[in-house]
């Protein structure tokens, strides 16, 4: 059968993302994920003072700047052995949760569900219902997500002065305490969003929704009331499963999570030993075994990336990021290929929920595996958990009005040494690795969640997660492969944290 190569410029993602696919007939037999932007932040940071990273790294991304700042400050605190008071940890957690909630709602209802309104589905029974809910700028859920997601990040502005690109986290804490006005205003914002989420997104109360603990519970709940099936998550589930998303987009079975949100009750323990509210770990997809996470097991490969080559994989403390653009070679992307224990892994809300032991997600995973529908479903499930945890955090801040927000470091400057900061951003595992020599940054390496998911082949020729998730997929129309968009957008791609360098020429845009 003749092969055909198509180039896809995927829109409705954060940043520029291309795919080059080889098809036999209508079946994908090879895939190359092309990150067509070059970040360069690792080079920008070298030779600068360590605390400059707190101003520069939040600008890596306009969506997850709070997560970047958190990772940067944790790395410096590890080097300087700097303690952080519980109040500061709660403020950091609250702001990171707010950023994640905003991202999850926008990804779900501005980027993902818009595909249900694709003309491909115009003859399906759900089409007009989908348009009424999800059509960009006209659908009720789309408009609601636009309105309510923009307000939740005001919580970050209250505690951090601005969003995006905030710099309110410093080694030892945060720049301002949690006063009563900020807490009251934040609760008001949270209450308004929670009411909309309960009424329009899940069609029930948060407690009832989070009480669902198995696949049987969920499917019974979905069929029990019109308020459930007509809710945004009800429509998403019914439509997504109608078009077969629960049978697509599996990719690698290996899951990685760094753990989410430092536990303020364990504030005296320095990172990285400090406990998390949501646990870290590695789920071995071959054995089903959940193992402790070890950051020393991370490596990055560049065999198929446009960087100066080195053999095999390197840990970030030995890594380098030196551009070496070779457009006419077998190298094809600005993304490196991170690996954990020499395995291709995926990260994100599905991996986080499975590793943390979230019962509903685990039950659905055991039933059908890590498919595109469950990956997106896990993101909205997380939103409910975070809304509840944010409320608890605000009440804890109110209960400790005199808690210190900063422990001033003994030393004015960060000493020489090396450290890393690991956090869970909206899209998954985010890590910063920094080395300081003679008072200046001598090496800085960043591995973003999308780097894990969008990686190219590694030194052993193993495809990255996104690439493998497309192999064997049959597309109805190779000139408009909407199925590709379903699978890749379920991961919430983010490639905005870069400096534009490459134009691949002729492109095929996936609707709209």
XYZ file of C-alpha atoms in Angstrom:
512
model
C 0.000 0.000 0.000
C 1.317 3.458 -0.949
C 2.496 5.729 1.833
C 1.500 9.353 2.202
C 3.199 11.963 4.381
C 1.126 14.786 5.870
C 2.257 17.777 7.891
C -0.142 19.081 10.538
C 0.011 22.464 12.234
C -2.054 21.818 15.352
C -3.979 24.858 16.583
C -5.877 25.401 19.838
C -2.777 24.433 21.826
C -0.400 26.673 23.768
C 2.342 27.445 21.272
C 3.448 26.094 17.884
C 3.196 22.333 17.444
C 3.618 20.380 14.227
C 3.183 16.703 13.450
C 4.598 14.850 10.485
C 2.665 11.648 9.925
C 3.145 8.768 7.508
C -0.038 7.013 6.482
C -0.661 3.728 4.735
C -4.124 4.243 3.400
C -5.774 6.051 6.307
C -3.708 4.421 9.073
C -0.847 6.185 10.853
C 2.316 4.039 10.633
C 4.886 6.613 11.749
C 4.737 9.917 13.615
C 7.149 12.714 14.382
C 6.244 15.360 16.943
C 7.952 18.602 15.949
C 8.483 21.291 18.531
C 9.087 24.194 16.190
C 10.087 26.726 18.849
C 13.399 27.123 20.657
C 13.218 28.137 24.333
C 16.752 29.327 25.165
C 16.009 30.173 28.803
C 18.733 27.831 30.001
C 21.313 29.971 28.197
C 19.738 33.239 29.333
C 20.164 32.244 32.983
C 23.831 31.194 32.852
C 26.192 33.748 34.513
C 23.311 35.547 36.238
C 22.829 35.882 39.978
C 20.818 32.981 41.458
C 17.843 35.132 42.489
C 17.519 36.447 38.931
C 15.853 33.113 38.203
C 12.868 34.261 40.267
C 12.213 37.057 37.776
C 13.223 35.293 34.563
C 11.714 31.793 34.920
C 8.093 32.950 35.488
C 8.351 34.340 31.968
C 9.097 30.916 30.514
C 5.342 30.584 30.123
C 2.377 32.911 30.385
C 0.110 30.068 31.481
C 2.177 28.297 34.150
C 4.397 31.114 35.441
C 3.428 30.395 39.056
C 4.591 26.795 38.688
C 7.876 27.941 37.103
C 8.454 30.371 39.979
C 7.676 27.685 42.546
C 10.159 25.245 40.989
C 12.847 27.943 40.828
C 12.472 28.988 44.467
C 12.453 25.383 45.703
C 15.781 24.782 43.942
C 17.359 27.812 45.621
C 15.944 26.843 49.017
C 17.444 23.397 48.654
C 20.882 24.832 47.893
C 20.736 27.323 50.749
C 19.006 24.924 53.189
C 16.439 27.655 53.786
C 13.319 26.831 55.831
C 9.850 28.034 54.866
C 6.992 28.698 57.348
C 3.633 26.907 56.972
C 1.760 30.112 56.073
C 4.069 30.723 53.118
C 3.619 27.149 51.913
C -0.165 27.567 52.074
C -0.011 30.791 50.049
C 2.223 29.139 47.466
C -0.106 26.146 47.221
C -3.216 28.320 46.955
C -1.797 30.327 44.073
C -0.529 27.254 42.239
C -3.947 25.616 42.575
C -5.661 28.742 41.233
C -3.398 28.735 38.193
C -4.092 25.044 37.592
C -7.869 25.480 37.879
C -7.786 28.307 35.354
C -5.693 26.255 32.947
C -7.844 23.124 33.297
C -11.115 24.931 32.646
C -9.766 26.771 29.620
C -8.106 23.693 28.180
C -11.246 21.616 28.621
C -13.858 24.031 27.303
C -11.940 26.400 25.024
C -9.491 23.963 23.426
C -10.765 20.393 23.725
C -14.558 20.263 23.499
C -14.645 22.657 20.520
C -13.745 19.637 18.376
C -17.172 18.140 19.115
C -18.566 20.956 16.924
C -16.483 19.871 13.935
C -18.541 19.525 10.709
C -17.437 15.877 10.613
C -20.041 15.227 13.288
C -22.870 17.239 11.716
C -24.953 14.119 11.067
C -24.541 12.750 14.587
C -27.414 13.026 17.057
C -25.346 15.029 19.558
C -24.224 17.725 17.108
C -26.663 20.532 17.884
C -26.393 19.871 21.615
C -22.611 20.058 21.337
C -22.797 23.354 19.466
C -25.167 24.828 22.043
C -22.697 24.007 24.806
C -19.216 24.091 23.266
C -19.205 26.194 20.083
C -16.411 28.782 20.498
C -17.712 32.126 21.830
C -21.335 31.059 21.420
C -21.800 27.877 23.419
C -23.014 28.287 26.997
C -20.217 26.262 28.583
C -17.567 27.937 26.459
C -18.778 31.380 27.527
C -19.028 30.325 31.162
C -15.490 28.979 31.154
C -14.213 32.233 29.655
C -15.925 34.271 32.339
C -15.127 32.250 35.426
C -11.613 31.097 34.569
C -10.399 34.668 34.185
C -11.406 35.546 37.729
C -9.789 32.643 39.583
C -6.264 33.933 38.885
C -7.189 37.156 40.657
C -6.355 35.165 43.779
C -2.730 35.085 42.621
C -2.820 38.837 42.046
C -4.170 39.342 45.581
C -1.346 37.407 47.211
C 1.390 37.959 44.619
C 0.732 41.427 43.238
C 0.136 40.360 39.636
C -0.511 37.474 37.271
C 1.059 36.326 35.005
C 4.830 36.556 35.523
C 4.654 37.004 39.286
C 7.793 37.022 41.475
C 6.307 36.989 44.978
C 7.963 33.742 46.106
C 11.393 34.276 47.640
C 13.793 31.889 49.372
C 12.259 31.558 52.833
C 8.651 32.362 51.988
C 6.537 34.938 50.152
C 6.623 38.714 49.974
C 3.370 39.491 51.831
C 1.242 37.929 54.576
C -2.291 36.613 54.189
C -4.428 39.443 55.501
C -8.157 39.116 56.157
C -9.111 41.225 53.129
C -7.223 38.924 50.751
C -8.752 35.832 52.329
C -12.313 37.201 52.148
C -11.881 38.356 48.545
C -10.387 34.990 47.584
C -13.268 33.098 49.176
C -15.716 35.271 47.249
C -13.963 34.464 43.956
C -13.820 30.785 44.840
C -17.497 30.659 45.852
C -18.619 32.165 42.556
C -16.552 29.738 40.501
C -17.638 26.763 42.607
C -21.336 27.604 42.119
C -20.875 27.719 38.341
C -18.826 24.508 38.383
C -21.473 22.677 40.417
C -24.392 23.950 38.352
C -23.001 23.862 34.814
C -19.968 21.568 34.779
C -20.891 18.642 37.066
C -24.606 19.156 37.675
C -24.341 18.312 41.371
C -22.531 19.375 44.532
C -18.776 18.930 44.914
C -19.188 16.491 47.796
C -21.571 14.296 45.804
C -19.293 14.370 42.768
C -16.151 13.526 44.728
C -17.958 10.703 46.539
C -18.126 8.715 43.262
C -15.497 6.020 43.798
C -15.848 3.495 40.966
C -16.662 3.177 37.278
C -20.044 1.676 38.189
C -20.735 4.635 40.476
C -19.949 7.086 37.691
C -21.996 5.452 34.928
C -24.954 5.017 37.280
C -24.655 8.663 38.312
C -24.488 9.751 34.662
C -27.769 7.986 33.860
C -29.588 8.904 37.073
C -30.656 12.492 36.306
C -30.925 14.862 33.370
C -28.903 17.381 35.421
C -25.997 14.935 35.329
C -26.155 13.921 31.667
C -26.848 17.508 30.541
C -23.943 18.949 32.554
C -20.704 19.828 30.765
C -18.934 16.735 32.068
C -21.989 14.640 31.218
C -22.040 15.910 27.634
C -18.276 15.546 27.361
C -18.496 11.937 28.553
C -21.464 10.923 26.405
C -20.123 12.589 23.248
C -16.524 11.570 23.837
C -17.467 7.945 24.319
C -19.901 8.051 21.396
C -17.041 8.947 19.052
C -14.732 6.391 20.651
C -12.251 8.506 22.600
C -12.112 5.776 25.261
C -10.538 3.511 22.631
C -7.864 5.965 21.402
C -4.616 7.594 22.455
C -3.054 5.157 24.906
C 0.659 5.700 24.227
C 3.115 4.622 26.881
C 1.641 2.840 29.921
C 4.297 4.277 32.261
C 3.152 7.166 34.497
C 5.228 9.757 36.388
C 4.289 12.292 39.053
C 6.533 14.541 41.158
C 3.790 14.955 43.768
C 1.711 18.102 44.195
C 1.637 20.876 46.785
C 4.045 20.828 49.702
C 2.430 19.788 52.971
C 2.442 22.817 55.320
C 2.275 20.456 58.305
C 5.687 19.158 57.230
C 7.195 22.607 56.759
C 10.212 21.834 58.955
C 11.359 19.137 56.539
C 13.444 20.657 53.719
C 12.742 19.835 50.074
C 12.883 17.372 48.436
C 12.074 15.209 51.490
C 9.065 17.375 52.428
C 5.740 15.534 52.118
C 3.120 16.448 49.517
C -0.648 16.768 49.723
C -0.845 14.558 46.593
C 1.810 11.873 46.453
C 4.741 11.411 44.064
C 5.663 8.163 42.369
C 6.231 6.095 39.255
C 3.622 3.666 37.955
C 5.325 0.894 35.993
C 2.898 0.127 33.201
C 4.479 -3.282 32.529
C 3.990 -4.638 36.034
C 1.332 -2.331 37.487
C 3.658 -1.665 40.416
C 3.666 1.780 42.050
C 7.223 2.716 42.977
C 8.808 5.633 44.849
C 9.986 8.480 42.660
C 13.759 9.077 42.439
C 14.820 12.251 40.614
C 18.296 10.771 40.032
C 16.668 8.369 37.531
C 15.819 11.204 35.100
C 17.846 11.591 31.907
C 17.519 13.644 28.716
C 18.409 12.447 25.222
C 19.143 14.675 22.215
C 19.793 12.137 19.440
C 16.831 13.406 17.389
C 16.798 16.993 18.682
C 18.399 20.127 17.270
C 20.999 20.357 20.007
C 24.716 19.665 20.118
C 24.857 15.869 20.366
C 26.076 13.729 23.220
C 25.915 9.980 23.717
C 22.928 8.399 25.427
C 20.995 10.237 28.097
C 22.275 12.658 30.726
C 20.880 13.691 34.069
C 20.014 17.429 34.057
C 22.971 18.208 36.367
C 25.216 16.897 33.563
C 23.005 18.098 30.732
C 23.593 20.811 28.173
C 21.316 22.834 25.915
C 23.440 24.073 23.019
C 21.463 24.714 19.807
C 22.616 22.832 16.708
C 19.967 23.306 14.033
C 20.160 20.588 11.359
C 17.002 20.901 9.236
C 18.034 18.380 6.589
C 19.161 15.612 8.919
C 17.186 12.951 10.772
C 16.850 15.354 13.713
C 13.453 16.998 13.772
C 12.575 18.983 16.897
C 13.629 21.496 19.550
C 12.253 19.188 22.254
C 14.635 16.914 24.097
C 13.654 13.360 25.022
C 13.368 12.988 28.827
C 13.287 9.433 30.136
C 12.725 7.965 33.598
C 14.588 4.762 34.429
C 15.277 4.619 30.709
C 11.540 4.377 29.986
C 9.195 6.558 27.945
C 6.679 8.012 30.406
C 3.648 10.272 30.361
C 2.693 12.859 32.936
C -0.327 15.031 33.644
C -3.592 14.811 35.594
C -4.191 11.160 34.670
C -0.756 10.102 35.910
C -1.102 12.282 39.009
C -4.501 10.804 39.927
C -3.414 7.196 39.393
C -0.275 7.619 41.477
C -2.144 9.468 44.228
C -4.695 6.667 44.367
C -7.798 8.640 43.318
C -10.396 5.824 43.408
C -12.673 6.819 40.509
C -9.793 7.407 38.094
C -8.129 4.157 39.142
C -11.364 2.228 38.596
C -11.917 3.698 35.129
C -8.250 3.060 34.267
C -8.517 -0.587 35.315
C -11.632 -0.907 33.163
C -10.426 0.727 29.942
C -6.785 1.843 30.281
C -5.216 5.269 29.879
C -7.187 6.534 26.897
C -7.853 10.026 25.544
C -11.300 10.297 27.182
C -10.017 9.320 30.628
C -7.041 11.662 30.347
C -9.376 14.601 29.759
C -11.880 13.374 32.352
C -9.089 13.215 34.956
C -8.372 16.896 34.354
C -11.921 17.922 35.273
C -11.966 15.516 38.197
C -8.840 17.288 39.460
C -10.579 20.663 39.182
C -13.194 19.535 41.693
C -10.528 18.281 44.107
C -8.621 21.553 43.852
C -11.690 23.726 44.447
C -12.267 21.801 47.652
C -8.580 21.952 48.683
C -8.367 25.689 47.955
C -11.282 26.313 50.332
C -9.564 24.284 53.045
C -6.333 26.212 52.484
C -8.059 29.584 52.796
C -9.731 28.512 56.046
C -6.338 27.370 57.359
C -4.850 30.763 56.514
C -7.734 32.473 58.318
C -7.144 30.280 61.372
C -3.496 31.375 61.623
C -3.667 35.167 61.089
C -0.323 35.817 62.772
C 1.617 33.034 61.041
C 4.914 34.331 59.606
C 5.072 34.516 55.833
C 8.869 34.664 55.620
C 11.888 33.248 57.398
C 14.742 35.545 56.432
C 17.759 33.478 55.303
C 20.861 33.709 57.487
C 23.008 34.356 54.422
C 22.131 37.248 52.127
C 23.220 35.392 48.989
C 22.552 31.832 47.827
C 25.759 29.801 48.339
C 27.528 27.757 45.687
C 26.047 24.321 45.151
C 23.369 22.494 43.214
C 19.688 21.938 43.783
C 16.441 21.097 42.071
C 12.830 22.169 42.377
C 10.066 19.768 41.379
C 6.389 20.746 41.223
C 3.214 19.607 39.540
C 2.137 22.224 37.038
C -1.227 22.131 35.247
C 0.195 19.815 32.599
C 2.209 17.595 34.918
C 5.777 17.141 36.111
C 7.879 20.323 35.974
C 11.490 20.410 37.144
C 14.266 23.003 37.450
C 17.883 21.972 38.067
C 20.412 24.687 38.944
C 24.123 24.769 39.726
C 25.798 27.818 41.258
C 29.529 28.461 40.959
C 31.367 31.526 42.274
C 28.076 33.204 43.120
C 26.552 32.862 39.638
C 24.400 30.336 37.826
C 26.712 27.987 35.941
C 24.052 25.537 34.699
C 20.254 25.709 34.516
C 18.106 22.963 33.067
C 14.306 22.913 32.780
C 12.175 19.874 31.918
C 8.565 20.856 31.288
C 5.566 18.490 31.337
C 5.173 18.833 27.589
C 8.815 17.812 27.132
C 7.964 14.483 28.749
C 4.849 13.967 26.609
C 6.001 15.512 23.319
C 9.495 14.047 23.282
C 11.009 12.763 20.050
C 12.711 9.406 19.689
C 15.576 8.816 22.109
C 19.065 7.397 21.579
C 17.620 3.889 21.356
C 15.061 4.900 18.741
C 12.008 4.676 21.039
C 9.241 7.085 20.098
C 7.956 9.631 22.574
C 4.560 9.264 24.218
C 2.556 11.426 21.814
C 4.186 9.803 18.816
C 3.421 6.284 20.043
C -0.156 7.258 20.937
C -0.858 7.930 17.246
C 0.614 4.743 15.757
C -2.146 2.521 14.373
C -4.746 5.282 14.455
C -7.157 5.326 11.506
C -8.253 8.776 10.344
C -11.402 9.207 8.282
C -10.059 12.163 6.294
C -6.262 12.534 5.999
C -6.764 16.132 4.824
C -8.651 17.005 8.004
C -7.593 14.469 10.660
C -9.697 15.627 13.588
C -8.854 12.395 15.442
C -5.265 13.629 15.828
C -6.549 16.760 17.543
C -8.638 14.737 19.985
C -5.662 12.674 21.130
C -3.022 15.384 21.342
C -5.278 18.022 22.912
C -6.202 15.533 25.636
C -2.651 16.144 26.934
C -3.046 19.938 26.999
C 0.088 20.713 24.936
C 2.092 23.793 25.933
C 4.958 24.976 23.762
C 4.673 28.721 24.346
C 7.724 28.858 26.610
C 10.119 29.425 23.723
C 11.712 31.863 21.293
C 10.522 31.562 17.696
C 13.136 30.228 15.324
C 11.691 27.915 12.704
C 9.057 28.013 10.000
C 8.388 24.597 8.478
C 6.753 25.985 5.346
C 3.521 24.540 3.988
C 1.177 23.358 6.709
C -2.181 21.684 7.094
C -4.355 23.229 9.793
C -6.757 21.053 11.764
C -10.201 22.708 12.006
C -11.166 25.360 12.828
